[in-house]
XYZ file of C-alpha atoms in Angstrom:
344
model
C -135.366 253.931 -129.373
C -135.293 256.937 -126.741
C -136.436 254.760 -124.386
C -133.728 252.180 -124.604
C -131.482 255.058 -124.096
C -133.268 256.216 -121.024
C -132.323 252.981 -119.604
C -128.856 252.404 -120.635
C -128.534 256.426 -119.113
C -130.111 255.028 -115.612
C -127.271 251.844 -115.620
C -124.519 254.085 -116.337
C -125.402 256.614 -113.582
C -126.190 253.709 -111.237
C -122.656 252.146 -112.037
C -121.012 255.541 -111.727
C -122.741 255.826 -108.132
C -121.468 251.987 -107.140
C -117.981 253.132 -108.017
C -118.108 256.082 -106.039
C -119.318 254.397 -102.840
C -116.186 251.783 -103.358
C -113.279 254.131 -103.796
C -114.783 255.814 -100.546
C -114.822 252.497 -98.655
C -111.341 252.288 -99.692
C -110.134 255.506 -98.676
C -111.730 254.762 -95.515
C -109.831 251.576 -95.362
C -106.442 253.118 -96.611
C -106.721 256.082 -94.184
C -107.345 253.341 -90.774
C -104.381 251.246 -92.092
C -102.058 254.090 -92.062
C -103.607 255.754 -88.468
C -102.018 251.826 -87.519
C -99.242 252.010 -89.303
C -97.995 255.224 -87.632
C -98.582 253.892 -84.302
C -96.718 250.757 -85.012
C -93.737 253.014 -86.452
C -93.438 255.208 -82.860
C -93.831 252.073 -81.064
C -90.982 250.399 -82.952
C -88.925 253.618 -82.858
C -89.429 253.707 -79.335
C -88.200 249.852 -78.612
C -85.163 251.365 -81.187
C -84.114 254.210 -78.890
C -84.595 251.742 -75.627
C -82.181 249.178 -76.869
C -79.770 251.995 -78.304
C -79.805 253.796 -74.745
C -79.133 250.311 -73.166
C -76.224 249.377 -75.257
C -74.460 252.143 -72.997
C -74.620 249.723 -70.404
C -71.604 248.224 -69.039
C -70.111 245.768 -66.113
C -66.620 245.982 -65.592
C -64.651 243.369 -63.439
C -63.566 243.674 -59.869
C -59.681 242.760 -61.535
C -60.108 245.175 -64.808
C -60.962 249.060 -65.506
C -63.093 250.481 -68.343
C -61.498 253.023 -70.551
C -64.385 255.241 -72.511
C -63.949 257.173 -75.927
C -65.494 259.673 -77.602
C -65.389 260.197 -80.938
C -62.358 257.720 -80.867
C -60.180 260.019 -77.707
C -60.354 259.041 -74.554
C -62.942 260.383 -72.341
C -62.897 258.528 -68.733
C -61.706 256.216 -66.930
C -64.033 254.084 -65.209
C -63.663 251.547 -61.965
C -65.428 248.128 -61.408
C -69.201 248.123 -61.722
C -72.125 248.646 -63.308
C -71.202 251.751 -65.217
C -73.043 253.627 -68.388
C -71.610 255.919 -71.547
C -73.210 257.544 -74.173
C -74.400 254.609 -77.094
C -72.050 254.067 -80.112
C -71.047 256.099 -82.390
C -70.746 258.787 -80.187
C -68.872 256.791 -77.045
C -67.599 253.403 -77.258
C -65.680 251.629 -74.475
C -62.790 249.122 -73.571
C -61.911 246.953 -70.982
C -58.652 246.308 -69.905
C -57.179 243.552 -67.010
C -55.372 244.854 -64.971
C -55.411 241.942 -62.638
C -54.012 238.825 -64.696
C -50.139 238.403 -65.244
C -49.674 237.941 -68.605
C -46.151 236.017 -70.076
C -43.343 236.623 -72.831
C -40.761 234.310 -73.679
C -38.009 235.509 -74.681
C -35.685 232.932 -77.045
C -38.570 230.796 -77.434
C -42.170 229.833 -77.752
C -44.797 228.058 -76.485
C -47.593 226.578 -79.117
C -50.907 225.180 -77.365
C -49.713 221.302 -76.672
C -47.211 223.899 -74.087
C -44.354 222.689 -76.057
C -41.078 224.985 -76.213
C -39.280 225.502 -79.540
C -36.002 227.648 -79.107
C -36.107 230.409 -81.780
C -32.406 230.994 -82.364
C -32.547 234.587 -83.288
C -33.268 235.347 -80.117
C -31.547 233.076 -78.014
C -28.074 232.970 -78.862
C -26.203 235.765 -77.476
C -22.290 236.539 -76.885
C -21.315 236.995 -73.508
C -18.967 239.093 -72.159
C -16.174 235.998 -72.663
C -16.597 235.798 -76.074
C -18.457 232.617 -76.178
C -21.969 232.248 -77.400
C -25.046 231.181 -74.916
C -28.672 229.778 -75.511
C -30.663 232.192 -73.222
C -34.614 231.915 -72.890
C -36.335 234.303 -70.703
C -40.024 234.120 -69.271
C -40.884 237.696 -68.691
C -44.102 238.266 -66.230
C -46.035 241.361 -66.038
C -49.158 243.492 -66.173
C -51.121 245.957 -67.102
C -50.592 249.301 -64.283
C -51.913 252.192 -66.215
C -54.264 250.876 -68.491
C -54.688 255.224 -70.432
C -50.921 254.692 -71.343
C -51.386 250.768 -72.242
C -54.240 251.805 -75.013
C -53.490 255.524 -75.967
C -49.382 256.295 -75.351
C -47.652 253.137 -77.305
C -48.555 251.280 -80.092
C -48.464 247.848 -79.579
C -47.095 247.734 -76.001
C -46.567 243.425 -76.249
C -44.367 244.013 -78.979
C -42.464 246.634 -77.205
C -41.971 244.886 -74.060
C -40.741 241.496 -76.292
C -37.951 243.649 -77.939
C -37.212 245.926 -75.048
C -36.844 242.524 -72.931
C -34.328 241.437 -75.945
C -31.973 244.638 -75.392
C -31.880 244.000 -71.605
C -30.708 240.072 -71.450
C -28.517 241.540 -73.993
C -26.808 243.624 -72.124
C -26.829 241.884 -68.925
C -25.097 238.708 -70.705
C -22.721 240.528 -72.483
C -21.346 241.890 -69.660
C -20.871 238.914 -67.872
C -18.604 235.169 -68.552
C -20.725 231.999 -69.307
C -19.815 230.697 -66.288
C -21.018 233.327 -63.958
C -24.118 233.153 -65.955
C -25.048 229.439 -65.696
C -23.853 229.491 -62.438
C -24.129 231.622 -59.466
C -24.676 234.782 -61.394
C -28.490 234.158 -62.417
C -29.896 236.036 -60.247
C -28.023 238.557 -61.201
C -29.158 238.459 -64.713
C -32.740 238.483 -63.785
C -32.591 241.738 -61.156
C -30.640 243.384 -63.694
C -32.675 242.901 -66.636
C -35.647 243.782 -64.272
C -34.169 246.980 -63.416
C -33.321 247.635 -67.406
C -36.318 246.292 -68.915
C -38.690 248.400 -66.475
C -36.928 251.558 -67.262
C -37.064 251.050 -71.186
C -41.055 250.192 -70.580
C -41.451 253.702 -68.899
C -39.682 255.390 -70.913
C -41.388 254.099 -73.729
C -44.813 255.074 -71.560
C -46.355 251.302 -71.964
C -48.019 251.281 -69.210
C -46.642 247.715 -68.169
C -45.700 246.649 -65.001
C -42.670 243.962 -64.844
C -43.952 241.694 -62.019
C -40.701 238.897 -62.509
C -38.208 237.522 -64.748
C -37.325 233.940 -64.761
C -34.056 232.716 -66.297
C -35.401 229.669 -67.806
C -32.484 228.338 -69.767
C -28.545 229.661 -69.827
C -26.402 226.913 -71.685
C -23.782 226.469 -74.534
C -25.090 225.861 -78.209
C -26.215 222.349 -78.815
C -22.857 221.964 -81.180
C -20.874 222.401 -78.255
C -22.641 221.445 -74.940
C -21.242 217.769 -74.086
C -17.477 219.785 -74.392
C -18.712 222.577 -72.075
C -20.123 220.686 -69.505
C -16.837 218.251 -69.363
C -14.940 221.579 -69.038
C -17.367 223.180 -66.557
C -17.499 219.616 -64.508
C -13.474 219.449 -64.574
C -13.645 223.015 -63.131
C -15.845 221.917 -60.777
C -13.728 218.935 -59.384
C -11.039 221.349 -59.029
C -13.048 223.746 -57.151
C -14.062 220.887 -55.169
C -10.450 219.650 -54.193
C -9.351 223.091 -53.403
C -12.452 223.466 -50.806
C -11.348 220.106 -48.852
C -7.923 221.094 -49.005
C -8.294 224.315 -47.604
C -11.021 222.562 -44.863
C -8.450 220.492 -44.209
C -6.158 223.019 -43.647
C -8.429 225.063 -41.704
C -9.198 221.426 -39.433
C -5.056 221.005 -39.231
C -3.932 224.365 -38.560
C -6.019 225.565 -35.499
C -4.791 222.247 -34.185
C -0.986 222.105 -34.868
C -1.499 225.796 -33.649
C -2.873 225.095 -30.508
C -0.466 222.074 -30.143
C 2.668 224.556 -30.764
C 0.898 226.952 -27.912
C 0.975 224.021 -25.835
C 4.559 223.050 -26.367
C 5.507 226.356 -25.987
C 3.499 227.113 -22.829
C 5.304 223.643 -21.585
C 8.758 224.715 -22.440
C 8.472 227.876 -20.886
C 7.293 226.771 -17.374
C 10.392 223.828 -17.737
C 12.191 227.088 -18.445
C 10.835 229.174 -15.463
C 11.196 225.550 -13.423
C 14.690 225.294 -14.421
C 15.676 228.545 -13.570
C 14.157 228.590 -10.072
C 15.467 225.303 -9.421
C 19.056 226.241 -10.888
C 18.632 229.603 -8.975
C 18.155 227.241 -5.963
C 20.541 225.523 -6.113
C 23.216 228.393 -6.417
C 21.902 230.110 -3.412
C 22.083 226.672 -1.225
C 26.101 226.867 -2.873
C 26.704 229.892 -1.904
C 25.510 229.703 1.494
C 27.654 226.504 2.137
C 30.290 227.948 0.446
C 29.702 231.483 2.797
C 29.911 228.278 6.064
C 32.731 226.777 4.236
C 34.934 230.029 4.516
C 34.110 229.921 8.116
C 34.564 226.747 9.153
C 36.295 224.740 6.354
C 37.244 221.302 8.637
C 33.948 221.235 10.043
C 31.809 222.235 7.090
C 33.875 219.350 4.623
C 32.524 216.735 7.562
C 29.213 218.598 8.145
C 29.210 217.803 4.329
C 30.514 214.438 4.232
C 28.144 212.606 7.008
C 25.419 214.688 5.338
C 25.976 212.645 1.947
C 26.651 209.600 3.516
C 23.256 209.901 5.833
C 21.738 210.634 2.242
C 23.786 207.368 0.399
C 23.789 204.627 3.089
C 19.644 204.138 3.250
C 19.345 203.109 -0.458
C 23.355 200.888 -0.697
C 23.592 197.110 0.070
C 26.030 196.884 2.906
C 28.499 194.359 4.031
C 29.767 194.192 7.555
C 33.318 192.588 8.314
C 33.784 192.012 11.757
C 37.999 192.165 11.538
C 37.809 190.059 14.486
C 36.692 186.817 12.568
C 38.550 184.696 10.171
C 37.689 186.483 7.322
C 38.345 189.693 8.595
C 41.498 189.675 6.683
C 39.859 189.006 3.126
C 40.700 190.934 0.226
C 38.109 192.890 -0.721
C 38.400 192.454 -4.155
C 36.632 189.778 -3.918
C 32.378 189.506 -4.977
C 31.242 189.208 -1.678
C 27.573 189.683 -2.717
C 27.395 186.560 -5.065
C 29.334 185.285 -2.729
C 27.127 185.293 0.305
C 24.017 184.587 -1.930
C 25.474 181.532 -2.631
C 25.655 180.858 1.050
C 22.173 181.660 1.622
C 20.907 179.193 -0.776
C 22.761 176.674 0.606
């Protein structure tokens, strides 16, 4: 019996020994797996803090500029480039184009087919006539300080669309519908330039109005065919008045110089006249000085002067009183007569 439990003593002790020598192997095990373990951890940590660090890296365009915050303020300011900040949370960064010219329509939008739809509220404005015009706008600008863009307004866009509202507002209401659709657009778009850049400044946006187009100025639908057969009659009428008043300018430079003419004429027949009459009076009074003198022989001086001057150009007759018909009458027509007798 004692020796049975000798032996059952020697396998219990033998077991006990086994076990030992297994949780040591174990521990040996447990204790390499975790000298790995830890290495792998620093390792991954490492790869961690490297990707972290790198997510500070930027580019920013040659067109754009990087605004950095900190914390959510602003920090810096940063040109195009490779550039780095601090990883996120602490700094964070945006990018802003300054470059590209962005668009607002005003009175109407634009969906992605680039079809227009007129949105009334907008469009319809009085004018300074009292009548009512469709007015759509296409405002161009960009981005000039890009601080004030992100940290000085909220919602610049939005400011600029109703700020841009309020200046064709005021530009059209000060001016007739006429003047608007016609001549006066460009007026319209300096001055709601020169309004609508003011309001975005004073508003700090940080926008830049590069242009304003006047895309549309017109009457209401209801109303349009009406208008335009008013506008077109005032445009005949403008039209007759400028030929008339070319052809006036074409008839009266003429009719003047004609009348210069005439007159110029007239008054050299005047001075003609005049010297001729003046002429004359002296050549009278210098026959009548000889006549004073010599009355007998100035009247015949006189008389074979006229007949010198009458005789050359007068048909003349001789009658020799000698011949048979010197005793004719000389009543009779001597010059048919002797034609006759040349004939025959």
């Amino acid at each position: 019996m004692s020796d049975n439990n000798d032996v059952e003593t020697e396998d219990i002790r033998d077991q006990s020994e086994q076990g030992r020598g297994k949780k040591q192997l174990l521990g040996e095990i447990f204790k390499s797996i975790n000298r790995k373990t830890s290495f792998v951890k620093w390792i991954a940590l490492a790869i961690v803090l490297s990707v972290w660090f790198a997510s500070g890296i930027y580019i920013v365009a040659p067109a754009e500029r990087g605004i950095v915050r900190q914390f959510g303020r602003f920090a810096s300011q940063t040109s195009p480039g490779l550039n780095f900040r601090l990883p996120w949370p602490i700094q964070t960064h945006d990018i802003v184009n300054v470059g590209a010219v962005r668009r607002a329509g005003i009175g109407f939008r634009t969906n992605q087919a680039g079809v227009h739809t007129r949105v009334d509220q907008e469009a319809l404005m009085l004018t300074g006539d009292k009548n009512i015009a469709d007015v759509q706008i296409m405002v161009l600008y960009q981005v000039k300080d890009p601080v004030a863009y992100l940290f000085r307004s909220e919602n610049p866009a939005e400011i600029l669309h109703i700020n841009s509202e309020i200046a064709v507002r005021s530009i059209i209401g000060n001016m007739n519908i006429d003047h608007a659709m016609t001549v006066g657009r460009p007026e319209v778009e300096a001055g709601m330039w020169e309004i609508l850049q003011k309001l975005l400044d004073d508003h700090e946006t940080g926008l830049h109005v590069v242009g304003i187009e006047l895309q549309v100025v017109d009457p209401p639908d209801e109303v349009r065919e009406a208008f335009y057969d008013v506008v077109r009659a005032k445009a005949d009428r403008e039209r007759l008045i400028r030929e008339a008043q070319g052809h006036a300018l074409d008839i009266l430079p003429r009719a003047r110089g004609e009348a210069a003419a005439k007159l110029h004429e007239a008054e050299g027949y005047k001075s003609e006249r005049i010297s001729l009459a003046e002429g004359s009076a002296g050549r009278f009074l210098a026959v009548l000085e000889e006549y004073e003198k010599a009355p007998i022989v100035t009247r015949r001086r006189l008389y074979l002067e006229m007949i010198e001057r009458v005789l050359p150009g007068v048909e003349k007759i001789i009658i020799d009183p000698q011949t048979a018909g010197g005793n004719l009458m000389q009543f009779l027509p001597l010059k048919d007569f002797m034609s006759e007798e040349g004939g025959r």
